[in-house]
mmCIF file of C-alpha atoms in Angstrom:
data_model
loop_
_atom_site.group_PDB
_atom_site.id
_atom_site.type_symbol
_atom_site.label_atom_id
_atom_site.label_comp_id
_atom_site.label_asym_id
_atom_site.label_seq_id
_atom_site.Cartn_x
_atom_site.Cartn_y
_atom_site.Cartn_z
ATOM 1 C CA ASP A 3 0.028 -0.030 0.006
ATOM 2 C CA THR A 4 1.566 3.324 -1.055
ATOM 3 C CA GLY A 5 -1.007 5.680 0.634
ATOM 4 C CA VAL A 6 -0.663 7.832 3.615
ATOM 5 C CA SER A 7 -0.553 5.736 6.744
ATOM 6 C CA GLN A 8 -1.134 6.879 10.485
ATOM 7 C CA ASN A 9 -0.490 5.081 13.701
ATOM 8 C CA PRO A 10 -2.091 4.424 15.896
ATOM 9 C CA ARG A 11 -5.549 4.393 14.529
ATOM 10 C CA HIS A 12 -7.135 4.920 17.929
ATOM 11 C CA LYS A 13 -5.883 6.339 21.217
ATOM 12 C CA ILE A 14 -7.550 6.485 24.575
ATOM 13 C CA THR A 15 -5.752 8.449 27.367
ATOM 14 C CA LYS A 16 -6.463 10.057 30.587
ATOM 15 C CA ARG A 17 -6.497 13.885 30.926
ATOM 16 C CA GLY A 18 -2.888 15.232 31.523
ATOM 17 C CA GLN A 19 -1.116 12.342 29.769
ATOM 18 C CA ASN A 20 1.155 12.933 26.625
ATOM 19 C CA VAL A 21 0.288 11.350 23.374
ATOM 20 C CA THR A 22 2.245 10.974 20.125
ATOM 21 C CA PHE A 23 0.928 10.283 16.662
ATOM 22 C CA ARG A 24 2.855 9.198 13.667
ATOM 23 C CA CYS A 25 2.123 9.831 9.974
ATOM 24 C CA ASP A 26 4.045 8.250 7.106
ATOM 25 C CA PRO A 27 3.288 10.183 3.825
ATOM 26 C CA ILE A 28 3.229 8.906 0.369
ATOM 27 C CA SER A 29 7.065 8.044 -0.333
ATOM 28 C CA GLU A 30 7.731 10.710 -3.052
ATOM 29 C CA HIS A 31 5.566 13.601 -1.274
ATOM 30 C CA ASN A 32 7.674 16.308 0.145
ATOM 31 C CA ARG A 33 4.698 18.229 1.912
ATOM 32 C CA LEU A 34 2.930 17.000 4.852
ATOM 33 C CA TYR A 35 -0.107 18.265 6.691
ATOM 34 C CA TRP A 36 -1.770 17.949 9.935
ATOM 35 C CA TYR A 37 -5.603 18.588 10.450
ATOM 36 C CA ARG A 38 -7.926 18.093 13.341
ATOM 37 C CA GLN A 39 -11.565 17.024 12.796
ATOM 38 C CA THR A 40 -14.131 17.194 15.615
ATOM 39 C CA LEU A 41 -17.409 15.382 15.493
ATOM 40 C CA GLY A 42 -19.816 16.919 13.038
ATOM 41 C CA GLN A 43 -17.022 19.309 11.583
ATOM 42 C CA GLY A 44 -14.865 19.531 8.667
ATOM 43 C CA PRO A 45 -11.033 19.227 9.303
ATOM 44 C CA GLU A 46 -9.173 22.291 10.450
ATOM 45 C CA PHE A 47 -5.685 22.928 9.346
ATOM 46 C CA LEU A 48 -2.967 22.731 12.093
ATOM 47 C CA THR A 49 0.336 22.703 10.524
ATOM 48 C CA TYR A 50 2.492 21.867 7.497
ATOM 49 C CA PHE A 51 5.845 20.849 6.463
ATOM 50 C CA GLN A 52 7.745 21.065 3.297
ATOM 51 C CA ASN A 53 10.595 18.359 3.735
ATOM 52 C CA GLU A 54 11.911 18.819 7.271
ATOM 53 C CA ALA A 55 10.887 22.564 7.587
ATOM 54 C CA GLN A 56 7.714 23.477 9.455
ATOM 55 C CA LEU A 57 6.467 26.379 7.205
ATOM 56 C CA GLU A 58 3.041 27.305 8.656
ATOM 57 C CA LYS A 59 1.221 26.827 12.010
ATOM 58 C CA SER A 60 -2.288 27.503 12.759
ATOM 59 C CA ARG A 61 -3.507 29.490 15.639
ATOM 60 C CA LEU A 62 -5.199 26.330 16.743
ATOM 61 C CA LEU A 63 -1.887 24.808 17.354
ATOM 62 C CA SER A 64 -1.470 25.629 21.088
ATOM 63 C CA ASP A 65 1.885 25.398 23.046
ATOM 64 C CA ARG A 66 0.921 21.947 23.965
ATOM 65 C CA PHE A 67 1.058 20.696 20.615
ATOM 66 C CA SER A 68 4.314 20.112 18.703
ATOM 67 C CA ALA A 69 4.957 18.450 15.334
ATOM 68 C CA GLU A 70 8.131 17.403 13.913
ATOM 69 C CA ARG A 71 9.446 15.915 10.565
ATOM 70 C CA PRO A 72 13.116 15.227 11.357
ATOM 71 C CA LYS A 73 14.310 13.702 8.140
ATOM 72 C CA GLY A 74 11.720 14.948 5.763
ATOM 73 C CA SER A 75 9.995 11.591 5.657
ATOM 74 C CA PHE A 76 7.551 10.581 8.563
ATOM 75 C CA SER A 77 6.129 13.220 10.933
ATOM 76 C CA THR A 78 5.094 12.969 14.607
ATOM 77 C CA LEU A 79 2.372 15.142 16.277
ATOM 78 C CA GLU A 80 2.747 15.233 20.121
ATOM 79 C CA ILE A 81 0.093 16.628 22.439
ATOM 80 C CA GLN A 82 1.279 17.354 26.078
ATOM 81 C CA ARG A 83 -0.998 17.506 29.072
ATOM 82 C CA THR A 84 -3.985 16.363 27.188
ATOM 83 C CA GLU A 85 -7.327 18.020 27.792
ATOM 84 C CA GLN A 86 -10.741 16.584 27.026
ATOM 85 C CA GLY A 87 -11.114 19.171 24.339
ATOM 86 C CA ASP A 88 -8.385 17.488 22.510
ATOM 87 C CA SER A 89 -10.672 14.581 21.644
ATOM 88 C CA ALA A 90 -10.803 14.514 17.914
ATOM 89 C CA MET A 91 -9.709 12.781 14.880
ATOM 90 C CA TYR A 92 -6.158 13.880 13.786
ATOM 91 C CA LEU A 93 -5.670 13.503 10.140
ATOM 92 C CA CYS A 94 -2.364 13.713 8.174
ATOM 93 C CA ALA A 95 -2.214 14.483 4.563
ATOM 94 C CA SER A 96 0.656 14.656 1.904
ATOM 95 C CA SER A 97 1.287 16.232 -1.340
ATOM 96 C CA LEU A 98 3.849 17.190 -3.700
ATOM 97 C CA ALA A 99 4.918 21.017 -4.071
ATOM 98 C CA PRO A 100 3.840 23.173 -5.403
ATOM 99 C CA SER A 101 0.488 24.452 -3.948
ATOM 100 C CA ARG A 102 -1.613 23.294 -6.837
ATOM 101 C CA GLU A 103 -0.953 19.723 -6.165
ATOM 102 C CA THR A 104 -3.762 17.567 -4.387
ATOM 103 C CA GLN A 105 -3.527 16.457 -0.826
ATOM 104 C CA TYR A 106 -3.945 12.872 -0.041
ATOM 105 C CA PHE A 107 -5.224 11.990 3.463
ATOM 106 C CA GLY A 108 -4.521 9.108 5.650
ATOM 107 C CA PRO A 109 -7.085 7.237 7.774
ATOM 108 C CA GLY A 110 -6.654 9.496 10.819
ATOM 109 C CA THR A 111 -5.865 8.690 14.473
ATOM 110 C CA ARG A 112 -8.965 8.979 16.600
ATOM 111 C CA LEU A 113 -8.051 10.500 20.073
ATOM 112 C CA LEU A 114 -10.317 10.134 23.157
ATOM 113 C CA VAL A 115 -9.394 11.958 26.268
ATOM 114 C CA LEU A 116 -11.034 10.776 29.504
ATOM 115 C CA ALA B 28 -9.733 34.931 6.242
ATOM 116 C CA GLN B 29 -11.219 32.418 3.730
ATOM 117 C CA THR B 30 -14.644 30.634 4.734
ATOM 118 C CA VAL B 31 -16.335 27.893 3.069
ATOM 119 C CA THR B 32 -19.976 27.292 3.708
ATOM 120 C CA GLN B 33 -22.146 24.178 3.151
ATOM 121 C CA SER B 34 -25.628 24.988 3.829
ATOM 122 C CA GLN B 35 -27.030 21.453 3.686
ATOM 123 C CA PRO B 36 -26.169 19.334 6.535
ATOM 124 C CA GLU B 37 -28.045 16.163 4.927
ATOM 125 C CA MET B 38 -29.198 15.496 1.641
ATOM 126 C CA SER B 39 -31.186 12.259 0.572
ATOM 127 C CA VAL B 40 -31.408 10.855 -3.069
ATOM 128 C CA GLN B 41 -32.864 7.856 -4.648
ATOM 129 C CA GLU B 42 -30.475 5.420 -6.128
ATOM 130 C CA ALA B 43 -29.834 6.069 -9.880
ATOM 131 C CA GLU B 44 -31.015 9.686 -9.552
ATOM 132 C CA THR B 45 -29.067 12.935 -9.620
ATOM 133 C CA VAL B 46 -28.245 14.987 -6.672
ATOM 134 C CA THR B 47 -26.518 18.502 -6.228
ATOM 135 C CA LEU B 48 -24.661 19.463 -3.177
ATOM 136 C CA SER B 49 -24.109 23.180 -2.556
ATOM 137 C CA CYS B 50 -20.978 25.036 -1.352
ATOM 138 C CA THR B 51 -20.185 28.814 -1.285
ATOM 139 C CA TYR B 52 -16.834 30.369 -0.262
ATOM 140 C CA ASP B 53 -15.593 33.863 0.558
ATOM 141 C CA THR B 54 -12.173 34.870 -0.552
ATOM 142 C CA SER B 55 -10.529 38.064 -1.774
ATOM 143 C CA GLU B 56 -7.897 36.007 -3.823
ATOM 144 C CA SER B 57 -8.072 35.579 -7.566
ATOM 145 C CA ASP B 58 -5.865 32.420 -7.674
ATOM 146 C CA TYR B 59 -7.241 29.497 -5.684
ATOM 147 C CA TYR B 60 -8.309 25.912 -5.978
ATOM 148 C CA LEU B 61 -11.598 24.253 -4.913
ATOM 149 C CA PHE B 62 -12.244 20.583 -3.981
ATOM 150 C CA TRP B 63 -14.830 18.080 -3.116
ATOM 151 C CA TYR B 64 -13.699 15.361 -0.903
ATOM 152 C CA LYS B 65 -15.550 12.357 0.120
ATOM 153 C CA GLN B 66 -15.516 10.844 3.534
ATOM 154 C CA PRO B 67 -17.162 7.358 3.874
ATOM 155 C CA PRO B 68 -18.012 6.148 7.362
ATOM 156 C CA SER B 69 -14.933 5.201 9.304
ATOM 157 C CA ARG B 70 -12.967 5.375 6.198
ATOM 158 C CA GLN B 71 -10.460 7.963 4.982
ATOM 159 C CA MET B 72 -11.101 11.088 2.943
ATOM 160 C CA ILE B 73 -10.602 10.762 -0.646
ATOM 161 C CA LEU B 74 -10.717 13.524 -3.564
ATOM 162 C CA VAL B 75 -13.675 13.523 -5.710
ATOM 163 C CA ILE B 76 -12.963 16.464 -7.941
ATOM 164 C CA ARG B 77 -10.913 19.612 -8.203
ATOM 165 C CA GLN B 78 -11.305 22.957 -9.968
ATOM 166 C CA GLU B 79 -8.579 25.521 -10.648
ATOM 167 C CA ALA B 80 -10.243 29.114 -10.462
ATOM 168 C CA TYR B 81 -8.331 30.356 -13.526
ATOM 169 C CA LYS B 82 -10.212 27.618 -15.617
ATOM 170 C CA GLN B 83 -13.572 28.553 -16.766
ATOM 171 C CA GLN B 84 -14.470 25.045 -17.804
ATOM 172 C CA ASN B 85 -16.274 23.113 -15.061
ATOM 173 C CA ALA B 86 -14.319 19.969 -14.117
ATOM 174 C CA THR B 87 -15.923 16.520 -14.705
ATOM 175 C CA GLU B 88 -14.848 13.141 -13.334
ATOM 176 C CA ASN B 89 -17.209 10.245 -14.462
ATOM 177 C CA ARG B 90 -20.535 10.635 -12.762
ATOM 178 C CA PHE B 91 -19.322 13.625 -10.878
ATOM 179 C CA SER B 92 -19.288 17.293 -12.055
ATOM 180 C CA VAL B 93 -19.112 20.741 -10.603
ATOM 181 C CA ASN B 94 -20.895 23.987 -11.388
ATOM 182 C CA PHE B 95 -18.168 26.680 -10.773
ATOM 183 C CA GLN B 96 -19.585 30.230 -10.681
ATOM 184 C CA LYS B 97 -16.657 32.414 -9.790
ATOM 185 C CA ALA B 98 -18.428 35.801 -9.596
ATOM 186 C CA ALA B 99 -21.155 34.301 -7.167
ATOM 187 C CA LYS B 100 -18.401 32.293 -5.407
ATOM 188 C CA SER B 101 -20.387 29.161 -5.577
ATOM 189 C CA PHE B 102 -18.987 25.581 -6.303
ATOM 190 C CA SER B 103 -21.796 22.956 -6.352
ATOM 191 C CA LEU B 104 -21.205 19.300 -6.927
ATOM 192 C CA LYS B 105 -23.497 17.251 -8.981
ATOM 193 C CA ILE B 106 -23.550 13.533 -8.753
ATOM 194 C CA SER B 107 -25.372 11.695 -11.499
ATOM 195 C CA ASP B 108 -26.697 8.014 -11.417
ATOM 196 C CA SER B 109 -26.319 7.964 -7.706
ATOM 197 C CA GLN B 110 -25.039 4.657 -6.442
ATOM 198 C CA LEU B 111 -25.164 3.102 -2.825
ATOM 199 C CA GLY B 112 -21.393 3.523 -2.615
ATOM 200 C CA ASP B 113 -21.753 7.357 -2.830
ATOM 201 C CA ALA B 114 -23.184 7.535 0.620
ATOM 202 C CA ALA B 115 -20.691 9.530 2.673
ATOM 203 C CA MET B 116 -20.000 12.818 4.124
ATOM 204 C CA TYR B 117 -18.934 15.396 1.346
ATOM 205 C CA PHE B 118 -16.716 18.187 2.145
ATOM 206 C CA CYS B 119 -16.219 21.395 0.016
ATOM 207 C CA ALA B 120 -12.639 22.729 0.467
ATOM 208 C CA TYR B 121 -10.834 25.742 -0.544
ATOM 209 C CA ARG B 122 -7.041 26.505 -0.929
ATOM 210 C CA LYS B 123 -5.212 29.461 -1.793
ATOM 211 C CA GLY B 124 -3.042 29.363 -5.003
ATOM 212 C CA SER B 125 0.697 29.559 -4.939
ATOM 213 C CA GLY B 126 2.396 32.694 -3.759
ATOM 214 C CA GLY B 127 3.413 32.069 -0.323
ATOM 215 C CA GLY B 128 1.612 31.045 2.993
ATOM 216 C CA ALA B 129 -1.800 29.602 3.648
ATOM 217 C CA ASP B 130 -1.057 26.201 2.172
ATOM 218 C CA GLY B 131 -3.610 24.484 4.315
ATOM 219 C CA LEU B 132 -7.142 23.430 3.086
ATOM 220 C CA THR B 133 -10.018 25.241 4.447
ATOM 221 C CA PHE B 134 -13.129 23.054 4.552
ATOM 222 C CA GLY B 135 -16.905 23.403 5.018
ATOM 223 C CA LYS B 136 -18.838 21.461 7.653
ATOM 224 C CA GLY B 137 -19.861 18.856 5.357
ATOM 225 C CA THR B 138 -23.141 17.404 3.869
ATOM 226 C CA HIS B 139 -24.184 13.973 4.757
ATOM 227 C CA LEU B 140 -25.261 12.179 1.612
ATOM 228 C CA ILE B 141 -27.912 9.214 2.022
ATOM 229 C CA ILE B 142 -28.574 6.973 -0.843
ATOM 230 C CA GLN B 143 -32.094 5.428 -0.782
ATOM 231 C CA PRO B 144 -32.195 2.074 -2.451
#
């Protein structure tokens, strides 16, 4: 399978714990995006990378959130001190540069914070 | 900031018939892209169709076509010969054209499409 993959697919955690999600993009794609989708809503953009550089961050990305793409391949999204409001589906997408290229989405990681 | 509005939370159509999903957007940009994505239950989001704002011709992909009205900032999706597999959430999305910054997609809230057998 050469699509975007995300792990884990589901995560249940207790409030205050840290969680980390991983995204593996389509192999030749140099852009990688993170989105958050809450129930009944469309996805909301969080951040994106071109290769290893993080080029844009949404105001939704609070200080408790950090994303990395150290070697320009896979990316991780960490949430520190989780809150119940962090419960959502976290989606990863990848594309080729430039901007006109289509973003392809992974299956998402569903986070539930108790 | 750009906004995307889908005014139909839910639509229902008989199998084999045609349905149109509405989308309007607000932007001050002249160069941008519009997309319709499909998200089946518990499955990943897939691209249905895309439209470049500079192209006057409406995009078509098999049974899926769009009606792009740039002046009205309207971008509707028509699904012909609806099939049971078309049942899903449909999201309209906007993306600014190249020129720096704002590379993320802006999505509407989605329309839940039900196909009646």
